[in-house]
């Protein structure tokens, strides 16, 4: 069976905005999301700029007691899913729950939680590791938390294909709906990339020529393309 598939709602969070409307307005205005890193002290890094998500408050989407049980990438997933669900007008009910699925991937998962728990292990030993370490970190828990939030009981999947993760999630969701395995899929991919571990393991970024915030820089012959990490 082959069916027509349409997009009915969007949710966007990135360096130039925390909602679809804000992101689109920034793109039309030619606004850059690149700025000095604020999420951690980047003094010792050769590259000290990134397209970080700015002014994002997870308390708008997650209960206070639940925040530390999830990596920041899961906070992003819940926030973007909330906007997409509101835009679409979709209501998951007991009658349609099994036909509503979630396919949300992530290139790396909870970098922030991995660092936090590694520090706890090194400083305090294994008893200091949080029991929520794994569910706060692994890639598929973004899809898991979104499905729990909305009661979606259809296909629940995650991919980890680096920078193409979101595209794969959306493309695979298209195929899932087209062949009739679900009627609706909540799809996408959050990522926490401008993290000290990621930046330290990015030699091309360290060798890149700095870009100025809110300013387009022309390509320079003979230099490597700049690689700016998102958060």
PDB file of C-alpha atoms in Angstrom:
ATOM      1  CA  UNK A   1       0.000   0.000   0.000  1.00  0.00           C
ATOM      2  CA  UNK A   2       1.300   3.476  -0.905  1.00  0.00           C
ATOM      3  CA  UNK A   3      -0.183   6.579   0.673  1.00  0.00           C
ATOM      4  CA  UNK A   4       0.311  10.316   0.298  1.00  0.00           C
ATOM      5  CA  UNK A   5       2.215  11.744   3.273  1.00  0.00           C
ATOM      6  CA  UNK A   6       2.104  15.372   4.445  1.00  0.00           C
ATOM      7  CA  UNK A   7       3.767  17.446   7.174  1.00  0.00           C
ATOM      8  CA  UNK A   8       1.199  19.014   9.503  1.00  0.00           C
ATOM      9  CA  UNK A   9       3.352  20.586  12.244  1.00  0.00           C
ATOM     10  CA  UNK A  10       6.882  21.851  12.817  1.00  0.00           C
ATOM     11  CA  UNK A  11       9.043  22.428  15.878  1.00  0.00           C
ATOM     12  CA  UNK A  12      12.442  24.095  15.589  1.00  0.00           C
ATOM     13  CA  UNK A  13      15.138  24.963  18.143  1.00  0.00           C
ATOM     14  CA  UNK A  14      18.577  26.068  16.983  1.00  0.00           C
ATOM     15  CA  UNK A  15      21.144  28.840  17.152  1.00  0.00           C
ATOM     16  CA  UNK A  16      18.857  31.431  15.545  1.00  0.00           C
ATOM     17  CA  UNK A  17      15.651  30.767  17.446  1.00  0.00           C
ATOM     18  CA  UNK A  18      13.658  28.589  19.828  1.00  0.00           C
ATOM     19  CA  UNK A  19      10.454  28.367  17.775  1.00  0.00           C
ATOM     20  CA  UNK A  20       9.674  27.810  14.099  1.00  0.00           C
ATOM     21  CA  UNK A  21       8.444  31.386  13.703  1.00  0.00           C
ATOM     22  CA  UNK A  22      11.560  32.838  15.332  1.00  0.00           C
ATOM     23  CA  UNK A  23      13.922  30.648  13.293  1.00  0.00           C
ATOM     24  CA  UNK A  24      12.214  31.531  10.009  1.00  0.00           C
ATOM     25  CA  UNK A  25      12.282  35.267  10.775  1.00  0.00           C
ATOM     26  CA  UNK A  26      15.997  35.052  11.626  1.00  0.00           C
ATOM     27  CA  UNK A  27      16.768  33.223   8.387  1.00  0.00           C
ATOM     28  CA  UNK A  28      14.868  35.773   6.297  1.00  0.00           C
ATOM     29  CA  UNK A  29      16.756  38.565   8.059  1.00  0.00           C
ATOM     30  CA  UNK A  30      20.117  36.887   7.415  1.00  0.00           C
ATOM     31  CA  UNK A  31      20.806  36.636  11.140  1.00  0.00           C
ATOM     32  CA  UNK A  32      23.708  34.458  12.268  1.00  0.00           C
ATOM     33  CA  UNK A  33      23.460  32.240  15.342  1.00  0.00           C
ATOM     34  CA  UNK A  34      27.225  32.100  15.812  1.00  0.00           C
ATOM     35  CA  UNK A  35      28.563  33.786  18.946  1.00  0.00           C
ATOM     36  CA  UNK A  36      31.144  33.245  21.701  1.00  0.00           C
ATOM     37  CA  UNK A  37      30.500  30.028  23.615  1.00  0.00           C
ATOM     38  CA  UNK A  38      28.660  30.545  26.898  1.00  0.00           C
ATOM     39  CA  UNK A  39      27.759  26.983  27.866  1.00  0.00           C
ATOM     40  CA  UNK A  40      31.218  26.310  29.303  1.00  0.00           C
ATOM     41  CA  UNK A  41      34.577  28.027  29.726  1.00  0.00           C
ATOM     42  CA  UNK A  42      36.167  27.799  26.269  1.00  0.00           C
ATOM     43  CA  UNK A  43      39.283  29.787  27.162  1.00  0.00           C
ATOM     44  CA  UNK A  44      41.652  26.872  26.522  1.00  0.00           C
ATOM     45  CA  UNK A  45      40.090  25.925  23.188  1.00  0.00           C
ATOM     46  CA  UNK A  46      41.395  27.198  19.872  1.00  0.00           C
ATOM     47  CA  UNK A  47      37.805  27.569  18.682  1.00  0.00           C
ATOM     48  CA  UNK A  48      35.657  29.613  21.053  1.00  0.00           C
ATOM     49  CA  UNK A  49      32.539  30.215  18.950  1.00  0.00           C
ATOM     50  CA  UNK A  50      29.469  28.095  18.279  1.00  0.00           C
ATOM     51  CA  UNK A  51      25.829  28.327  17.178  1.00  0.00           C
ATOM     52  CA  UNK A  52      24.471  27.588  20.645  1.00  0.00           C
ATOM     53  CA  UNK A  53      20.772  27.449  21.491  1.00  0.00           C
ATOM     54  CA  UNK A  54      20.149  30.647  23.457  1.00  0.00           C
ATOM     55  CA  UNK A  55      17.729  31.554  26.250  1.00  0.00           C
ATOM     56  CA  UNK A  56      16.276  28.058  26.416  1.00  0.00           C
ATOM     57  CA  UNK A  57      14.564  27.167  29.693  1.00  0.00           C
ATOM     58  CA  UNK A  58      13.759  23.452  30.041  1.00  0.00           C
ATOM     59  CA  UNK A  59      11.358  24.291  32.882  1.00  0.00           C
ATOM     60  CA  UNK A  60       8.927  25.453  30.207  1.00  0.00           C
ATOM     61  CA  UNK A  61       8.669  21.850  29.021  1.00  0.00           C
ATOM     62  CA  UNK A  62       9.914  19.566  31.805  1.00  0.00           C
ATOM     63  CA  UNK A  63       9.054  19.358  35.498  1.00  0.00           C
ATOM     64  CA  UNK A  64      11.875  20.547  37.743  1.00  0.00           C
ATOM     65  CA  UNK A  65      12.334  17.149  39.405  1.00  0.00           C
ATOM     66  CA  UNK A  66      12.668  15.485  35.990  1.00  0.00           C
ATOM     67  CA  UNK A  67      15.258  17.804  34.432  1.00  0.00           C
ATOM     68  CA  UNK A  68      18.362  16.044  35.761  1.00  0.00           C
ATOM     69  CA  UNK A  69      16.936  12.697  34.693  1.00  0.00           C
ATOM     70  CA  UNK A  70      17.268  13.720  31.041  1.00  0.00           C
ATOM     71  CA  UNK A  71      20.095  14.921  28.849  1.00  0.00           C
ATOM     72  CA  UNK A  72      19.744  18.360  27.289  1.00  0.00           C
ATOM     73  CA  UNK A  73      19.084  16.752  23.904  1.00  0.00           C
ATOM     74  CA  UNK A  74      15.908  15.218  25.386  1.00  0.00           C
ATOM     75  CA  UNK A  75      14.823  18.650  26.648  1.00  0.00           C
ATOM     76  CA  UNK A  76      15.184  19.910  23.072  1.00  0.00           C
ATOM     77  CA  UNK A  77      13.173  16.969  21.743  1.00  0.00           C
ATOM     78  CA  UNK A  78      10.297  17.592  24.141  1.00  0.00           C
ATOM     79  CA  UNK A  79      10.265  21.307  23.363  1.00  0.00           C
ATOM     80  CA  UNK A  80      10.297  20.843  19.579  1.00  0.00           C
ATOM     81  CA  UNK A  81       7.685  18.079  19.782  1.00  0.00           C
ATOM     82  CA  UNK A  82       5.441  20.342  21.854  1.00  0.00           C
ATOM     83  CA  UNK A  83       5.494  23.043  19.188  1.00  0.00           C
ATOM     84  CA  UNK A  84       4.930  20.537  16.379  1.00  0.00           C
ATOM     85  CA  UNK A  85       2.026  18.880  18.182  1.00  0.00           C
ATOM     86  CA  UNK A  86       0.386  22.228  18.934  1.00  0.00           C
ATOM     87  CA  UNK A  87       0.785  23.354  15.330  1.00  0.00           C
ATOM     88  CA  UNK A  88      -0.659  20.139  13.948  1.00  0.00           C
ATOM     89  CA  UNK A  89      -3.617  20.020  16.316  1.00  0.00           C
ATOM     90  CA  UNK A  90      -3.031  16.293  16.763  1.00  0.00           C
ATOM     91  CA  UNK A  91      -4.622  14.684  19.801  1.00  0.00           C
ATOM     92  CA  UNK A  92      -3.455  11.201  20.755  1.00  0.00           C
ATOM     93  CA  UNK A  93      -6.365   9.212  22.162  1.00  0.00           C
ATOM     94  CA  UNK A  94      -6.825   5.592  23.216  1.00  0.00           C
ATOM     95  CA  UNK A  95      -8.528   5.053  19.854  1.00  0.00           C
ATOM     96  CA  UNK A  96      -5.603   6.251  17.689  1.00  0.00           C
ATOM     97  CA  UNK A  97      -2.603   5.760  20.020  1.00  0.00           C
ATOM     98  CA  UNK A  98      -1.355   2.589  18.344  1.00  0.00           C
ATOM     99  CA  UNK A  99      -1.287   4.293  14.954  1.00  0.00           C
ATOM    100  CA  UNK A 100       0.817   7.235  16.209  1.00  0.00           C
ATOM    101  CA  UNK A 101       4.557   6.555  16.314  1.00  0.00           C
ATOM    102  CA  UNK A 102       7.747   8.406  17.202  1.00  0.00           C
ATOM    103  CA  UNK A 103      11.044   8.353  15.309  1.00  0.00           C
ATOM    104  CA  UNK A 104      13.568  10.680  16.901  1.00  0.00           C
ATOM    105  CA  UNK A 105      17.305  10.143  16.583  1.00  0.00           C
ATOM    106  CA  UNK A 106      20.415  11.900  17.848  1.00  0.00           C
ATOM    107  CA  UNK A 107      23.969  11.954  16.613  1.00  0.00           C
ATOM    108  CA  UNK A 108      25.523  11.344  20.038  1.00  0.00           C
ATOM    109  CA  UNK A 109      22.965  11.518  22.849  1.00  0.00           C
ATOM    110  CA  UNK A 110      23.691  12.975  26.289  1.00  0.00           C
ATOM    111  CA  UNK A 111      27.227  14.346  26.126  1.00  0.00           C
ATOM    112  CA  UNK A 112      26.449  16.556  29.114  1.00  0.00           C
ATOM    113  CA  UNK A 113      25.270  13.631  31.236  1.00  0.00           C
ATOM    114  CA  UNK A 114      28.223  11.455  30.240  1.00  0.00           C
ATOM    115  CA  UNK A 115      30.597  14.162  31.467  1.00  0.00           C
ATOM    116  CA  UNK A 116      28.595  14.724  34.659  1.00  0.00           C
ATOM    117  CA  UNK A 117      28.535  11.049  35.578  1.00  0.00           C
ATOM    118  CA  UNK A 118      32.173  10.475  34.601  1.00  0.00           C
ATOM    119  CA  UNK A 119      33.154  13.256  37.014  1.00  0.00           C
ATOM    120  CA  UNK A 120      30.978  11.693  39.718  1.00  0.00           C
ATOM    121  CA  UNK A 121      32.624   8.311  39.175  1.00  0.00           C
ATOM    122  CA  UNK A 122      36.174   9.668  39.242  1.00  0.00           C
ATOM    123  CA  UNK A 123      35.602  11.834  42.319  1.00  0.00           C
ATOM    124  CA  UNK A 124      33.264   9.693  44.388  1.00  0.00           C
ATOM    125  CA  UNK A 125      33.363   6.153  43.063  1.00  0.00           C
ATOM    126  CA  UNK A 126      30.644   3.965  41.531  1.00  0.00           C
ATOM    127  CA  UNK A 127      28.082   4.634  44.272  1.00  0.00           C
ATOM    128  CA  UNK A 128      27.925   8.259  43.119  1.00  0.00           C
ATOM    129  CA  UNK A 129      26.641   7.342  39.653  1.00  0.00           C
ATOM    130  CA  UNK A 130      23.020   8.378  39.132  1.00  0.00           C
ATOM    131  CA  UNK A 131      20.520   5.550  38.548  1.00  0.00           C
ATOM    132  CA  UNK A 132      19.224   7.713  35.688  1.00  0.00           C
ATOM    133  CA  UNK A 133      22.613   7.806  33.923  1.00  0.00           C
ATOM    134  CA  UNK A 134      21.631   5.438  31.104  1.00  0.00           C
ATOM    135  CA  UNK A 135      18.060   6.663  30.421  1.00  0.00           C
ATOM    136  CA  UNK A 136      19.317  10.263  30.480  1.00  0.00           C
ATOM    137  CA  UNK A 137      22.041   9.500  27.953  1.00  0.00           C
ATOM    138  CA  UNK A 138      21.095   6.927  25.326  1.00  0.00           C
ATOM    139  CA  UNK A 139      19.882   8.116  21.940  1.00  0.00           C
ATOM    140  CA  UNK A 140      16.506   6.348  21.886  1.00  0.00           C
ATOM    141  CA  UNK A 141      15.232   7.996  25.064  1.00  0.00           C
ATOM    142  CA  UNK A 142      14.372  11.191  23.176  1.00  0.00           C
ATOM    143  CA  UNK A 143      11.800   9.167  21.235  1.00  0.00           C
ATOM    144  CA  UNK A 144      10.902   7.310  24.418  1.00  0.00           C
ATOM    145  CA  UNK A 145      10.196  10.462  26.426  1.00  0.00           C
ATOM    146  CA  UNK A 146       8.142  12.006  23.623  1.00  0.00           C
ATOM    147  CA  UNK A 147       6.070   8.853  23.235  1.00  0.00           C
ATOM    148  CA  UNK A 148       5.482   8.754  27.009  1.00  0.00           C
ATOM    149  CA  UNK A 149       4.519  12.437  27.031  1.00  0.00           C
ATOM    150  CA  UNK A 150       1.837  12.014  24.362  1.00  0.00           C
ATOM    151  CA  UNK A 151       0.873   8.382  24.824  1.00  0.00           C
ATOM    152  CA  UNK A 152       1.972   7.367  21.332  1.00  0.00           C
ATOM    153  CA  UNK A 153       2.014   3.556  21.139  1.00  0.00           C
ATOM    154  CA  UNK A 154       2.902   3.051  17.484  1.00  0.00           C
ATOM    155  CA  UNK A 155       6.385   2.393  16.054  1.00  0.00           C
ATOM    156  CA  UNK A 156       9.084   3.817  18.321  1.00  0.00           C
ATOM    157  CA  UNK A 157      12.497   4.171  16.721  1.00  0.00           C
ATOM    158  CA  UNK A 158      15.772   6.086  16.884  1.00  0.00           C
ATOM    159  CA  UNK A 159      18.744   6.468  14.572  1.00  0.00           C
ATOM    160  CA  UNK A 160      22.277   7.686  15.199  1.00  0.00           C
ATOM    161  CA  UNK A 161      23.732   8.702  11.866  1.00  0.00           C
ATOM    162  CA  UNK A 162      25.736  11.804  12.786  1.00  0.00           C
ATOM    163  CA  UNK A 163      24.637  15.008  11.048  1.00  0.00           C
ATOM    164  CA  UNK A 164      22.071  13.235   8.834  1.00  0.00           C
ATOM    165  CA  UNK A 165      20.129  11.771  11.769  1.00  0.00           C
ATOM    166  CA  UNK A 166      17.123  14.099  11.524  1.00  0.00           C
ATOM    167  CA  UNK A 167      16.869  13.644   7.760  1.00  0.00           C
ATOM    168  CA  UNK A 168      16.929   9.865   8.165  1.00  0.00           C
ATOM    169  CA  UNK A 169      14.288  10.004  10.899  1.00  0.00           C
ATOM    170  CA  UNK A 170      11.962  12.083   8.723  1.00  0.00           C
ATOM    171  CA  UNK A 171      12.608   9.983   5.616  1.00  0.00           C
ATOM    172  CA  UNK A 172      12.066   6.687   7.423  1.00  0.00           C
ATOM    173  CA  UNK A 173       8.913   8.066   9.043  1.00  0.00           C
ATOM    174  CA  UNK A 174       7.620   8.938   5.583  1.00  0.00           C
ATOM    175  CA  UNK A 175       8.120   5.322   4.530  1.00  0.00           C
ATOM    176  CA  UNK A 176       6.479   3.981   7.711  1.00  0.00           C
ATOM    177  CA  UNK A 177       3.334   6.015   7.017  1.00  0.00           C
ATOM    178  CA  UNK A 178       3.404   5.326   3.288  1.00  0.00           C
ATOM    179  CA  UNK A 179       3.391   1.564   3.757  1.00  0.00           C
ATOM    180  CA  UNK A 180       0.647   1.723   6.389  1.00  0.00           C
ATOM    181  CA  UNK A 181       2.571   0.802   9.546  1.00  0.00           C
ATOM    182  CA  UNK A 182       1.408   4.047  11.188  1.00  0.00           C
ATOM    183  CA  UNK A 183      -0.925   6.933  10.400  1.00  0.00           C
ATOM    184  CA  UNK A 184       1.142   9.612  12.158  1.00  0.00           C
ATOM    185  CA  UNK A 185       4.837   9.875  13.056  1.00  0.00           C
ATOM    186  CA  UNK A 186       6.467  12.461  15.308  1.00  0.00           C
ATOM    187  CA  UNK A 187       9.925  12.687  13.741  1.00  0.00           C
ATOM    188  CA  UNK A 188      13.182  14.613  14.017  1.00  0.00           C
ATOM    189  CA  UNK A 189      16.454  14.757  15.854  1.00  0.00           C
ATOM    190  CA  UNK A 190      17.903  16.834  18.729  1.00  0.00           C
ATOM    191  CA  UNK A 191      21.630  17.127  19.327  1.00  0.00           C
ATOM    192  CA  UNK A 192      23.977  18.651  21.902  1.00  0.00           C
ATOM    193  CA  UNK A 193      27.119  19.337  19.880  1.00  0.00           C
ATOM    194  CA  UNK A 194      28.822  22.438  21.278  1.00  0.00           C
ATOM    195  CA  UNK A 195      30.142  20.599  24.292  1.00  0.00           C
ATOM    196  CA  UNK A 196      33.726  20.688  25.554  1.00  0.00           C
ATOM    197  CA  UNK A 197      34.302  17.002  24.742  1.00  0.00           C
ATOM    198  CA  UNK A 198      33.013  17.435  21.209  1.00  0.00           C
ATOM    199  CA  UNK A 199      34.967  20.630  20.654  1.00  0.00           C
ATOM    200  CA  UNK A 200      38.197  19.095  21.966  1.00  0.00           C
ATOM    201  CA  UNK A 201      37.795  16.222  19.490  1.00  0.00           C
ATOM    202  CA  UNK A 202      37.304  18.487  16.479  1.00  0.00           C
ATOM    203  CA  UNK A 203      40.705  19.414  14.979  1.00  0.00           C
ATOM    204  CA  UNK A 204      39.127  20.999  11.852  1.00  0.00           C
ATOM    205  CA  UNK A 205      37.226  23.371  14.118  1.00  0.00           C
ATOM    206  CA  UNK A 206      40.406  24.180  16.011  1.00  0.00           C
ATOM    207  CA  UNK A 207      42.112  25.073  12.734  1.00  0.00           C
ATOM    208  CA  UNK A 208      39.191  27.067  11.379  1.00  0.00           C
ATOM    209  CA  UNK A 209      39.267  30.793  10.788  1.00  0.00           C
ATOM    210  CA  UNK A 210      37.014  32.603  13.306  1.00  0.00           C
ATOM    211  CA  UNK A 211      33.658  33.820  12.009  1.00  0.00           C
ATOM    212  CA  UNK A 212      32.109  37.013  13.305  1.00  0.00           C
ATOM    213  CA  UNK A 213      28.626  36.849  14.882  1.00  0.00           C
ATOM    214  CA  UNK A 214      25.835  38.215  12.649  1.00  0.00           C
ATOM    215  CA  UNK A 215      28.206  38.689   9.751  1.00  0.00           C
ATOM    216  CA  UNK A 216      28.687  36.652   6.608  1.00  0.00           C
ATOM    217  CA  UNK A 217      32.321  35.800   5.848  1.00  0.00           C
ATOM    218  CA  UNK A 218      33.459  35.109   2.265  1.00  0.00           C
ATOM    219  CA  UNK A 219      35.171  31.843   1.406  1.00  0.00           C
ATOM    220  CA  UNK A 220      38.951  32.121   1.230  1.00  0.00           C
ATOM    221  CA  UNK A 221      40.740  30.034  -1.379  1.00  0.00           C
ATOM    222  CA  UNK A 222      43.062  27.409  -0.007  1.00  0.00           C
ATOM    223  CA  UNK A 223      41.511  27.249   3.476  1.00  0.00           C
ATOM    224  CA  UNK A 224      39.430  24.498   4.981  1.00  0.00           C
ATOM    225  CA  UNK A 225      35.679  25.203   5.251  1.00  0.00           C
ATOM    226  CA  UNK A 226      34.711  26.504   8.651  1.00  0.00           C
ATOM    227  CA  UNK A 227      32.872  24.042  10.856  1.00  0.00           C
ATOM    228  CA  UNK A 228      30.690  25.645  13.513  1.00  0.00           C
ATOM    229  CA  UNK A 229      29.187  23.363  16.101  1.00  0.00           C
ATOM    230  CA  UNK A 230      25.532  23.683  17.131  1.00  0.00           C
ATOM    231  CA  UNK A 231      24.196  23.179  20.609  1.00  0.00           C
TER     232      UNK A 231
END
